[in-house]
Tab-separated table of C-alpha atoms in Angstrom:
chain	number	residue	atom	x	y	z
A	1	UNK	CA	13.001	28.229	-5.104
A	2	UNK	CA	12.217	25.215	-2.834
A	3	UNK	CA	12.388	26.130	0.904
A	4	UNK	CA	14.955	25.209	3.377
A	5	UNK	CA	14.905	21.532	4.721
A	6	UNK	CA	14.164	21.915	8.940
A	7	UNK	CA	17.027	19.685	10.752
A	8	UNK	CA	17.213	19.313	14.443
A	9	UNK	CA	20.271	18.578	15.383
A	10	UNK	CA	20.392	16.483	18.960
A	11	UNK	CA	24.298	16.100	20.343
A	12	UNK	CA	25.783	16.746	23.749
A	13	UNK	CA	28.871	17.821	22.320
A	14	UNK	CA	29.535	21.276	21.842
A	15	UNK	CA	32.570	19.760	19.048
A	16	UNK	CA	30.337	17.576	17.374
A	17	UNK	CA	27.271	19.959	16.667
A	18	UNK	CA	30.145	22.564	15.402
A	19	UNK	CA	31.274	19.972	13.370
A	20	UNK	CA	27.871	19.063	12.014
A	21	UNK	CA	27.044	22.678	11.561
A	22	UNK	CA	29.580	23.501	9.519
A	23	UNK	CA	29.546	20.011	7.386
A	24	UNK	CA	25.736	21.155	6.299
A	25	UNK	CA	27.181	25.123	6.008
A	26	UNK	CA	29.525	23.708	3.320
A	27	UNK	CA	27.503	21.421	1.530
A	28	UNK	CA	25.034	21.924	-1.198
A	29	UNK	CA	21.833	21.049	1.082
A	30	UNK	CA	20.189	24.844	1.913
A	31	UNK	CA	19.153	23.598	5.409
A	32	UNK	CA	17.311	25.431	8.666
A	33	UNK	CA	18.838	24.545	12.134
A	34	UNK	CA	17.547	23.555	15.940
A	35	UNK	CA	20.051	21.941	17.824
A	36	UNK	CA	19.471	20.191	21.197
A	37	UNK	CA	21.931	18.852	23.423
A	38	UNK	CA	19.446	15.929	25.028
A	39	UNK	CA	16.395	13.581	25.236
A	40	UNK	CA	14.288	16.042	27.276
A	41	UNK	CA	15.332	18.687	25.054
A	42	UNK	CA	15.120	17.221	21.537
A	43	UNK	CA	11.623	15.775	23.135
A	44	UNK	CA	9.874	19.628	23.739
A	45	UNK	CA	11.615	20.811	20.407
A	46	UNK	CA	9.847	17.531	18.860
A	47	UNK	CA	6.759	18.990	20.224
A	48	UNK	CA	6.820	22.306	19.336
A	49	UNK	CA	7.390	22.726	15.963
A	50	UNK	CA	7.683	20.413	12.762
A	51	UNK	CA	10.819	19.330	11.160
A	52	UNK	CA	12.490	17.511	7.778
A	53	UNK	CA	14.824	15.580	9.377
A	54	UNK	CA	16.617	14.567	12.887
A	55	UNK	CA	20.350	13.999	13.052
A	56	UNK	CA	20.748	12.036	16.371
A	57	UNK	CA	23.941	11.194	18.437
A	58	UNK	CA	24.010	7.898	19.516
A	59	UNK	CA	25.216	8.257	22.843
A	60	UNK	CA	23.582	11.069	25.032
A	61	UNK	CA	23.614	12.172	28.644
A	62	UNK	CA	19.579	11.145	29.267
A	63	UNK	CA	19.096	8.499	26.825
A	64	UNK	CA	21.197	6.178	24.111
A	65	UNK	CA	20.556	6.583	20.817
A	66	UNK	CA	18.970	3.162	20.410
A	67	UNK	CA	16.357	3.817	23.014
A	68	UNK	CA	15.859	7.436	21.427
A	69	UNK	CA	14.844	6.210	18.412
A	70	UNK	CA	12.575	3.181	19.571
A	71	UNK	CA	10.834	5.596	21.678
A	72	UNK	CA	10.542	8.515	19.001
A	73	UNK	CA	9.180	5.705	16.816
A	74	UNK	CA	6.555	4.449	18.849
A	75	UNK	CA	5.241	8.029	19.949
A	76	UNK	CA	4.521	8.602	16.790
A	77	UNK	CA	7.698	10.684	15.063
A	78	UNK	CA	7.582	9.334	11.073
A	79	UNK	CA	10.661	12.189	9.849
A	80	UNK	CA	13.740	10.965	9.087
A	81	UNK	CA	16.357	9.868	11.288
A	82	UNK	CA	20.153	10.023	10.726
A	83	UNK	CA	22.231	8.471	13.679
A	84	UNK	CA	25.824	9.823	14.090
A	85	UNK	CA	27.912	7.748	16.256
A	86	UNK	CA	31.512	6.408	17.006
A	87	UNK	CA	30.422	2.927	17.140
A	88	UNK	CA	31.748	1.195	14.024
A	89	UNK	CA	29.737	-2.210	14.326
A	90	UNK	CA	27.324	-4.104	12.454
A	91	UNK	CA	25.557	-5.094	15.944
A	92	UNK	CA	25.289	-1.610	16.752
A	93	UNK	CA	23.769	-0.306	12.797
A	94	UNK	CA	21.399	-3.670	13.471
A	95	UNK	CA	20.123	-2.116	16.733
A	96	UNK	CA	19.598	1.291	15.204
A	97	UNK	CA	18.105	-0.069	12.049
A	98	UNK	CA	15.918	-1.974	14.228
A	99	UNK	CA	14.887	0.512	16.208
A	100	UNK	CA	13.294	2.307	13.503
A	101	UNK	CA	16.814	5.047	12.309
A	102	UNK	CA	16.424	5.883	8.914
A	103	UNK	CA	20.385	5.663	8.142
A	104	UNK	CA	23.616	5.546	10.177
A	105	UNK	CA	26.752	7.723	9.730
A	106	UNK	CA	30.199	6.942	11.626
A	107	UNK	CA	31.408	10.127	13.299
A	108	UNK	CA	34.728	9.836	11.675
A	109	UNK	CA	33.118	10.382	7.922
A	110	UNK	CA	31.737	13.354	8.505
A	111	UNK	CA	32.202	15.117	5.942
A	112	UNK	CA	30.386	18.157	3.655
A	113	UNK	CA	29.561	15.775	0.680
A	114	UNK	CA	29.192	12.216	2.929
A	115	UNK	CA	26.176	13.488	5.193
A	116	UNK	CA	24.953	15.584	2.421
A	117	UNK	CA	24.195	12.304	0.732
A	118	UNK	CA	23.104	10.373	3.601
A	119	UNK	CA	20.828	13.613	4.545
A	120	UNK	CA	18.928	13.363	1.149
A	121	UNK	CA	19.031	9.354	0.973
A	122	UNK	CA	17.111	9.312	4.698
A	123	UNK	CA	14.824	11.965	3.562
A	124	UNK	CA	14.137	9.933	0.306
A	125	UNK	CA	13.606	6.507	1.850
A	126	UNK	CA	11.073	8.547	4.141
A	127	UNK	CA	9.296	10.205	2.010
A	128	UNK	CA	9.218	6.674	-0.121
A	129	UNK	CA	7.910	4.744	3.297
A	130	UNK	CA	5.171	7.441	3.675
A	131	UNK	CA	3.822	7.085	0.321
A	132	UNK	CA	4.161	3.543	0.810
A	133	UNK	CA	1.940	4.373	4.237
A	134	UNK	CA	-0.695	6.321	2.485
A	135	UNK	CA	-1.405	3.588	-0.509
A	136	UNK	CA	-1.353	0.544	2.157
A	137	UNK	CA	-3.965	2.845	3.901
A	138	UNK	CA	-6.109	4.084	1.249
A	139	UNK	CA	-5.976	0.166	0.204
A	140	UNK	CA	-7.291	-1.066	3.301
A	141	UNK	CA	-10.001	0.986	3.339
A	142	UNK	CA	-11.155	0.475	-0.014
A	143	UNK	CA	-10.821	-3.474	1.569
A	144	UNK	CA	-12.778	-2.330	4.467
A	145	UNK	CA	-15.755	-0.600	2.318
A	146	UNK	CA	-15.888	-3.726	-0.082
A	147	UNK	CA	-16.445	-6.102	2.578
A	148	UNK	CA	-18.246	-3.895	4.435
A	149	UNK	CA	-20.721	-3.666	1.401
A	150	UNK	CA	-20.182	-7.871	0.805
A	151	UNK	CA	-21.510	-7.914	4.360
A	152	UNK	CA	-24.786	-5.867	4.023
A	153	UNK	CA	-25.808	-7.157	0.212
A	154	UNK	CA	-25.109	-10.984	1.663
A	155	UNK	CA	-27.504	-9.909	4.088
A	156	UNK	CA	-30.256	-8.633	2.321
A	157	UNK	CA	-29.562	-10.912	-0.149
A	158	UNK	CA	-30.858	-14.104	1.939
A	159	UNK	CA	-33.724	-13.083	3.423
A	160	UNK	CA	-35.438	-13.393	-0.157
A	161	UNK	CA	-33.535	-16.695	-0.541
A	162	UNK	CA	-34.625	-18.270	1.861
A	163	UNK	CA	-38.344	-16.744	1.359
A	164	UNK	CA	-38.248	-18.212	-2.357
A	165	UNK	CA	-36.938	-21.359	-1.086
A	166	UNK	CA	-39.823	-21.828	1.428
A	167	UNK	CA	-42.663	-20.754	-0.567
A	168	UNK	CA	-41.094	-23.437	-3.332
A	169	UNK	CA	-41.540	-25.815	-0.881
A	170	UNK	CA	-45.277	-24.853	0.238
A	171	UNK	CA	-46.065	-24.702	-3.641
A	172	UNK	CA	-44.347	-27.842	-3.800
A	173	UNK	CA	-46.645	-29.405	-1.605
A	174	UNK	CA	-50.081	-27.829	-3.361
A	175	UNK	CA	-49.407	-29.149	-6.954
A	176	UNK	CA	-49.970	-32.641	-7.659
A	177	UNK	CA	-48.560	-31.899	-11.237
A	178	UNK	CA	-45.324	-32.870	-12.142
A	179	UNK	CA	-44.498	-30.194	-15.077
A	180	UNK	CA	-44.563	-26.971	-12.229
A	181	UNK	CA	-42.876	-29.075	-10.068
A	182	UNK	CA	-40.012	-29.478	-12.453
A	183	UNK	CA	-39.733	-25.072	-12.686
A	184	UNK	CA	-39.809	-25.097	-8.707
A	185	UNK	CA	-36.910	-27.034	-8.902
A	186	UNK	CA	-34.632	-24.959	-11.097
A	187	UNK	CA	-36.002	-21.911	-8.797
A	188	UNK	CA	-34.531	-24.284	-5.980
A	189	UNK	CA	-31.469	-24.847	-7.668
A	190	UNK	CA	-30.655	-21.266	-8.797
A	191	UNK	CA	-31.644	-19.959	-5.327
A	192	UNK	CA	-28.969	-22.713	-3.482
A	193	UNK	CA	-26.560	-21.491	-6.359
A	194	UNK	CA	-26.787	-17.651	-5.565
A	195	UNK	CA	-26.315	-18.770	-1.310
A	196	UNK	CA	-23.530	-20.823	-2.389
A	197	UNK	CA	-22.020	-17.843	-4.239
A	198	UNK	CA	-22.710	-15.587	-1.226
A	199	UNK	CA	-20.994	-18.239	1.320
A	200	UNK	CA	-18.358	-18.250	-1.128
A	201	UNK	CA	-17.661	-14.546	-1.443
A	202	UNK	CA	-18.051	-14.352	2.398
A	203	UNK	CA	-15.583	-16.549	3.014
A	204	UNK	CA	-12.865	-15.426	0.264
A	205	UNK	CA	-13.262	-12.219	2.408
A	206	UNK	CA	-12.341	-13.940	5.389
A	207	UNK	CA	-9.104	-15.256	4.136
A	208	UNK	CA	-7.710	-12.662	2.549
A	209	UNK	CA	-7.826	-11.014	6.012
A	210	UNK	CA	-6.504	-13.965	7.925
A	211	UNK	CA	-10.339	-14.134	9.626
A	212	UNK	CA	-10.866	-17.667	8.728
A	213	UNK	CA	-11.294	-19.621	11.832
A	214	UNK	CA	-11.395	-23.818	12.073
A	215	UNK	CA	-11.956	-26.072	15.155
A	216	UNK	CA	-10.263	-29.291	14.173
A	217	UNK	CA	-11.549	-32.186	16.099
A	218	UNK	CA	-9.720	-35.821	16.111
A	219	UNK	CA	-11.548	-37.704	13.164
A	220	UNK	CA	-10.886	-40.417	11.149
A	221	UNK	CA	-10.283	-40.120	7.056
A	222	UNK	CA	-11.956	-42.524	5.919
A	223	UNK	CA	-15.166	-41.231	7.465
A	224	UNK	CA	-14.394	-37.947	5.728
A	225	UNK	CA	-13.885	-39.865	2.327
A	226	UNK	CA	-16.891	-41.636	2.446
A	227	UNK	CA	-19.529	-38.763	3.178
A	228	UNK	CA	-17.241	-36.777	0.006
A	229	UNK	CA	-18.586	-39.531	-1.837
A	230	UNK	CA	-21.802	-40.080	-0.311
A	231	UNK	CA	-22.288	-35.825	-0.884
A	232	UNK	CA	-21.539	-36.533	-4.610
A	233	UNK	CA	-22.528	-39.754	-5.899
A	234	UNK	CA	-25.560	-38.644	-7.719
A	235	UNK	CA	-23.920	-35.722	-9.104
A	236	UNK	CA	-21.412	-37.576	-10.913
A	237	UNK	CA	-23.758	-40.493	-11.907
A	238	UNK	CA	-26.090	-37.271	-13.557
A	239	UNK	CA	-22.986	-36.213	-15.186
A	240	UNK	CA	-22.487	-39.576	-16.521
A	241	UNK	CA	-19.200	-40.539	-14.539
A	242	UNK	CA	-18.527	-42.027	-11.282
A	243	UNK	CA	-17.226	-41.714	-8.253
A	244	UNK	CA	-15.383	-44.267	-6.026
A	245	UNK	CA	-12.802	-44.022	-2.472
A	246	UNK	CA	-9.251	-46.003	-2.553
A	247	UNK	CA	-8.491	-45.930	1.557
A	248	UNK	CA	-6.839	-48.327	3.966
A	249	UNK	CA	-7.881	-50.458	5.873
A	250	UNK	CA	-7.033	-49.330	9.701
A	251	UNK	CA	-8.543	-45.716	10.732
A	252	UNK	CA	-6.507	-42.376	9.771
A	253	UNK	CA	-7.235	-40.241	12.549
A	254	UNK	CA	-6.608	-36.787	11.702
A	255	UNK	CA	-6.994	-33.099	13.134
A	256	UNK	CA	-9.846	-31.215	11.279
A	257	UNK	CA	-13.103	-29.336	11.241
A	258	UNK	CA	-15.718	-31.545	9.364
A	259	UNK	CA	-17.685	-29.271	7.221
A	260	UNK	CA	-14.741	-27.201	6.267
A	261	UNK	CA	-13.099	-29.997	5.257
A	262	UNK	CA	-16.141	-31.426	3.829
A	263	UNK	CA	-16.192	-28.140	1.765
A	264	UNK	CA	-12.802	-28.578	0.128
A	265	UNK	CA	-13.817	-31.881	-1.148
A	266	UNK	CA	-17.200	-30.313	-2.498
A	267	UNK	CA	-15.345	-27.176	-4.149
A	268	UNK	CA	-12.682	-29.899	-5.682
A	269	UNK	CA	-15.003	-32.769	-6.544
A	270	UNK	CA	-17.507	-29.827	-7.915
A	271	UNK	CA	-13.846	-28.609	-9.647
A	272	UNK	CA	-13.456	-31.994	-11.233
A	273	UNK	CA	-17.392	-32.331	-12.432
A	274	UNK	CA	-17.119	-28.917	-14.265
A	275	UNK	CA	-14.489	-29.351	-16.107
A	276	UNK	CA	-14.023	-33.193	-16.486
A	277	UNK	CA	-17.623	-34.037	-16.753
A	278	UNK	CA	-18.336	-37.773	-17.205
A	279	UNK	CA	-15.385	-38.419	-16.283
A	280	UNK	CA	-14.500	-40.933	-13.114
A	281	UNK	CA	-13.297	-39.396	-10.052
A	282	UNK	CA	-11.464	-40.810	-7.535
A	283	UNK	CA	-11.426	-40.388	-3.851
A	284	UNK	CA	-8.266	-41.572	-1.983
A	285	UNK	CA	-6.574	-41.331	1.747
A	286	UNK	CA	-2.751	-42.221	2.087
A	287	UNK	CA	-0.989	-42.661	5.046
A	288	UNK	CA	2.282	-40.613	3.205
A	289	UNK	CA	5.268	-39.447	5.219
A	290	UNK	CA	4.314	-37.787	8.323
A	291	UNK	CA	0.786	-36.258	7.392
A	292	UNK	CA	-2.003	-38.184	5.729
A	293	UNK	CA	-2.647	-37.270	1.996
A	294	UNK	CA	-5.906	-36.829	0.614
A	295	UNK	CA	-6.614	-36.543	-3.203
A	296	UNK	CA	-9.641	-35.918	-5.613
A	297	UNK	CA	-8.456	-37.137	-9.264
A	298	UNK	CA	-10.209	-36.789	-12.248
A	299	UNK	CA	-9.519	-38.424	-16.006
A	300	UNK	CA	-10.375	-34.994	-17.885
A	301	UNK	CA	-8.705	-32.958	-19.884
A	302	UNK	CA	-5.968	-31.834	-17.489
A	303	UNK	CA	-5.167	-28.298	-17.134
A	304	UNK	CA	-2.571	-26.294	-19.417
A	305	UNK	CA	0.669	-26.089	-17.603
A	306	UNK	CA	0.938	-21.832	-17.730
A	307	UNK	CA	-2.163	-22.189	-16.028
A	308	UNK	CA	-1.208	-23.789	-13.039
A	309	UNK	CA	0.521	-20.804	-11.366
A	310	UNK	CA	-3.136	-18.995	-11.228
A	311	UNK	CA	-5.723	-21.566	-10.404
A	312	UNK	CA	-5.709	-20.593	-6.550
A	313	UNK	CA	-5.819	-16.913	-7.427
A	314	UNK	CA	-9.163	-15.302	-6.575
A	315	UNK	CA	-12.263	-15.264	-9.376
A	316	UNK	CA	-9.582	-17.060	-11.634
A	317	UNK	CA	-11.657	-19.521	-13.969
A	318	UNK	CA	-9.393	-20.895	-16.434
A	319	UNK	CA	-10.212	-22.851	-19.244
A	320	UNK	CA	-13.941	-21.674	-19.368
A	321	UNK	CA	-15.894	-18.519	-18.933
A	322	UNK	CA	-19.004	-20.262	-17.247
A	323	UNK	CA	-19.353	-21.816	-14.156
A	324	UNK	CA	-18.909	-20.121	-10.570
A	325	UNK	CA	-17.372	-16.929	-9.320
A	326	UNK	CA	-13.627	-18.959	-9.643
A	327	UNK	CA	-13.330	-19.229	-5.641
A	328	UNK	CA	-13.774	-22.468	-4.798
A	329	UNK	CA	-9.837	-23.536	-5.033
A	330	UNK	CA	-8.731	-20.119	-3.414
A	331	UNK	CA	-11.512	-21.341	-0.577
A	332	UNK	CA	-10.035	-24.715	0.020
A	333	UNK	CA	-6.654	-23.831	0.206
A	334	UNK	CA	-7.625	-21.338	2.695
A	335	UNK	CA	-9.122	-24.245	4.632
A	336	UNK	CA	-6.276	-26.290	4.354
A	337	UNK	CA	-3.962	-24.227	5.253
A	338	UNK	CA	-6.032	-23.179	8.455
A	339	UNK	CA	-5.518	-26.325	9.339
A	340	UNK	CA	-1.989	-26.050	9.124
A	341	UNK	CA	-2.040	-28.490	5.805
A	342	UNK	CA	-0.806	-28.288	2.394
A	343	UNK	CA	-2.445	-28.412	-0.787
A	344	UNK	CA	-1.124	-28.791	-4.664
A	345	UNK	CA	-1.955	-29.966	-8.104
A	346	UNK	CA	-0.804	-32.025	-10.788
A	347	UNK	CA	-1.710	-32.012	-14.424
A	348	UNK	CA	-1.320	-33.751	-17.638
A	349	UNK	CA	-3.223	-32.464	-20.725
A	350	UNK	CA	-5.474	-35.462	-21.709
A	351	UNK	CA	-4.725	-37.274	-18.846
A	352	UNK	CA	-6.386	-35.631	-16.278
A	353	UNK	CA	-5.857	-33.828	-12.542
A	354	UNK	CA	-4.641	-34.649	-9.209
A	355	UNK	CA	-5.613	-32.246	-5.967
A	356	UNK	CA	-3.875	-33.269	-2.872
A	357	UNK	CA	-4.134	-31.804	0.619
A	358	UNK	CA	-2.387	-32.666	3.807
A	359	UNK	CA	-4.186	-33.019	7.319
A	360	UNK	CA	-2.183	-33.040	10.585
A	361	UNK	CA	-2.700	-36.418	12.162
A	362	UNK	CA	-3.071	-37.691	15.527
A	363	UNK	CA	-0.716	-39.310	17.272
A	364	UNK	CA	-1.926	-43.062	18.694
């Protein structure tokens, strides 16, 4: 037999705690009594022992209901509270639901059955918010001891990086023969690979938790376009394509942080050379409506339309298994829209992709 629910029952009114004493006496809820007639009062009851559930009057001699509540809230109090009152008005159920009240009950329905029902509902919603509480918890800190563990394994994981990188460099410079140099260079190349796959992983971690940080400095788009290109001519010539920049004439000054930016067009352009390879590419800046538009389109494949809807979801890699960790386009949009910009997509199978992002620009 499940125990008796603990109500508190706070109400100046001699009448009106009668009234809600005998209400719960002839219901069906088996239910364990306090009652307290005001703030003070309910406050030390609060304190001293534990309870299911707190029917409230709105108005009382110490305190309003609405103030109760926002205070009870912010101390701490998570049970479930039912407000009786006389006011019949939306504004005042907004306040109280604002405040933090579980549910709200006009004085004039009291009634055995009516705050029966709202008794359990409150005490349901509650019981649903603290579950809801306890996974949001135990999710953040299973977040927490991931990145915690990103953080110490990035760590260790440069320092022999960056030692294989330099001693490729000192071998580099020992051997005149050009077969070891060629394996030095695919240790090179695999070593940048696994920091660019640490970078990325860092900074996935960063925008999931809104830690992403820019400093966007007036610069003009064209000078962004051409380093894109300059960054990855040779790439595309090696994959047998090209690369080429459609701008205007006049400067496009716009607000952004130059590497990060700089590392959207790498993770698209590096998009477009995995899965498009020898294809062109093409670079462009538009003025648009009132933010410039920049775009990286490619004359692949295209992408499937049912996979649009997931290409800026995390470790998401889409047609093919290979390739990187799938963050790249979750990266960039991150950027982008730390700069306050947009970014989307357009496909057509066997014509190819479009990636456009906006830039805030600066007024002349």
């Amino acid at each position: 037999m499940a125990d008796p629910i603990r109500v508190l029952i706070v109400d100046d009114d001699e009448v009106d705690r009668t009234t809600l004493r005998r209400a719960l006496a002839s219901s069906d809820v088996d239910a364990q009594l306090d009652e307290a007639s005001t703030r003070k009062d309910a406050i030390a009851r609060l304190a001293q022992r534990t309870y299911d559930c707190l029917i409230l009057d709105h108005n009382l001699p110490d305190a309003a209901g609405v103030e109760l509540v926002r205070e009870l809230r912010t101390n701490g109090v998570t049970i479930p509270i039912l407000v009786v009152t006389g006011n019949q008005d939306d504004e005042t159920e907004q306040a109280l639901v604002d405040a933090g009240a579980t549910d709200y009950l006009p004085k004039g329905e009291v009634s055995p059955s009516r705050l029966a029902r709202r008794l359990r509902f409150a005490m349901r919603v509650a019981r649903a918010e603290s579950e809801s509480q306890d996974a949001l918890r135990q999710a953040q800190q299973a977040a927490q001891i991931r990145d915690e563990m990103l953080a110490v394994v990035s760590h260790d994981l440069r320092g022999p990086l960056s030692a294989i990188g330099l001693a490729c460099e000192a071998v580099k410079l020992e051997l005149g023969s050009e077969a070891p140099a060629r394996y030095i260079n695919a240790i090179e190349r695999s070593a940048r690979r696994a920091e660019r796959l640490i970078v990325d992983l860092l900074d996935s971690a960063k925008i999931e938790h809104g830690g992403l940080t820019v400093t966007p400095q007036p610069i003009d788009g064209r000078v962004l376009l051409n380093q894109a290109m300059t960054d990855h001519d040779l790439l595309a010539r090696k994959a047998g394509g090209s690369i080429h920049v459609r701008m205007p004439d006049e400067a496009v000054v716009v607000l952004a942080d130059r590497e990060r930016v700089l590392q959207v067009f790498q993770n698209l352009i590096g998009n477009a050379l995995t899965y498009a390879p020898g294809a062109p590419i093409e670079l462009a800046l538009e003025r648009g409506g009132e933010n410039p538009v920049f775009s990286v389109t490619d004359q692949g494949p295209g992408i499937p339309t049912e996979q649009l809807e997931h290409i800026w979801n995390r470790y998401w890699r889409g047609r093919r298994r290979g390739g990187g960790a799938g963050l790249g386009l979750c990266i960039a949009k991150g950027i982008v829209e730390a700069h306050r910009g947009t970014i989307g997509v357009t496909s057509e199978l066997g014509r190819g992709t479009r990636f456009e992002f906006t830039l805030q620009p600066v007024s002349s």
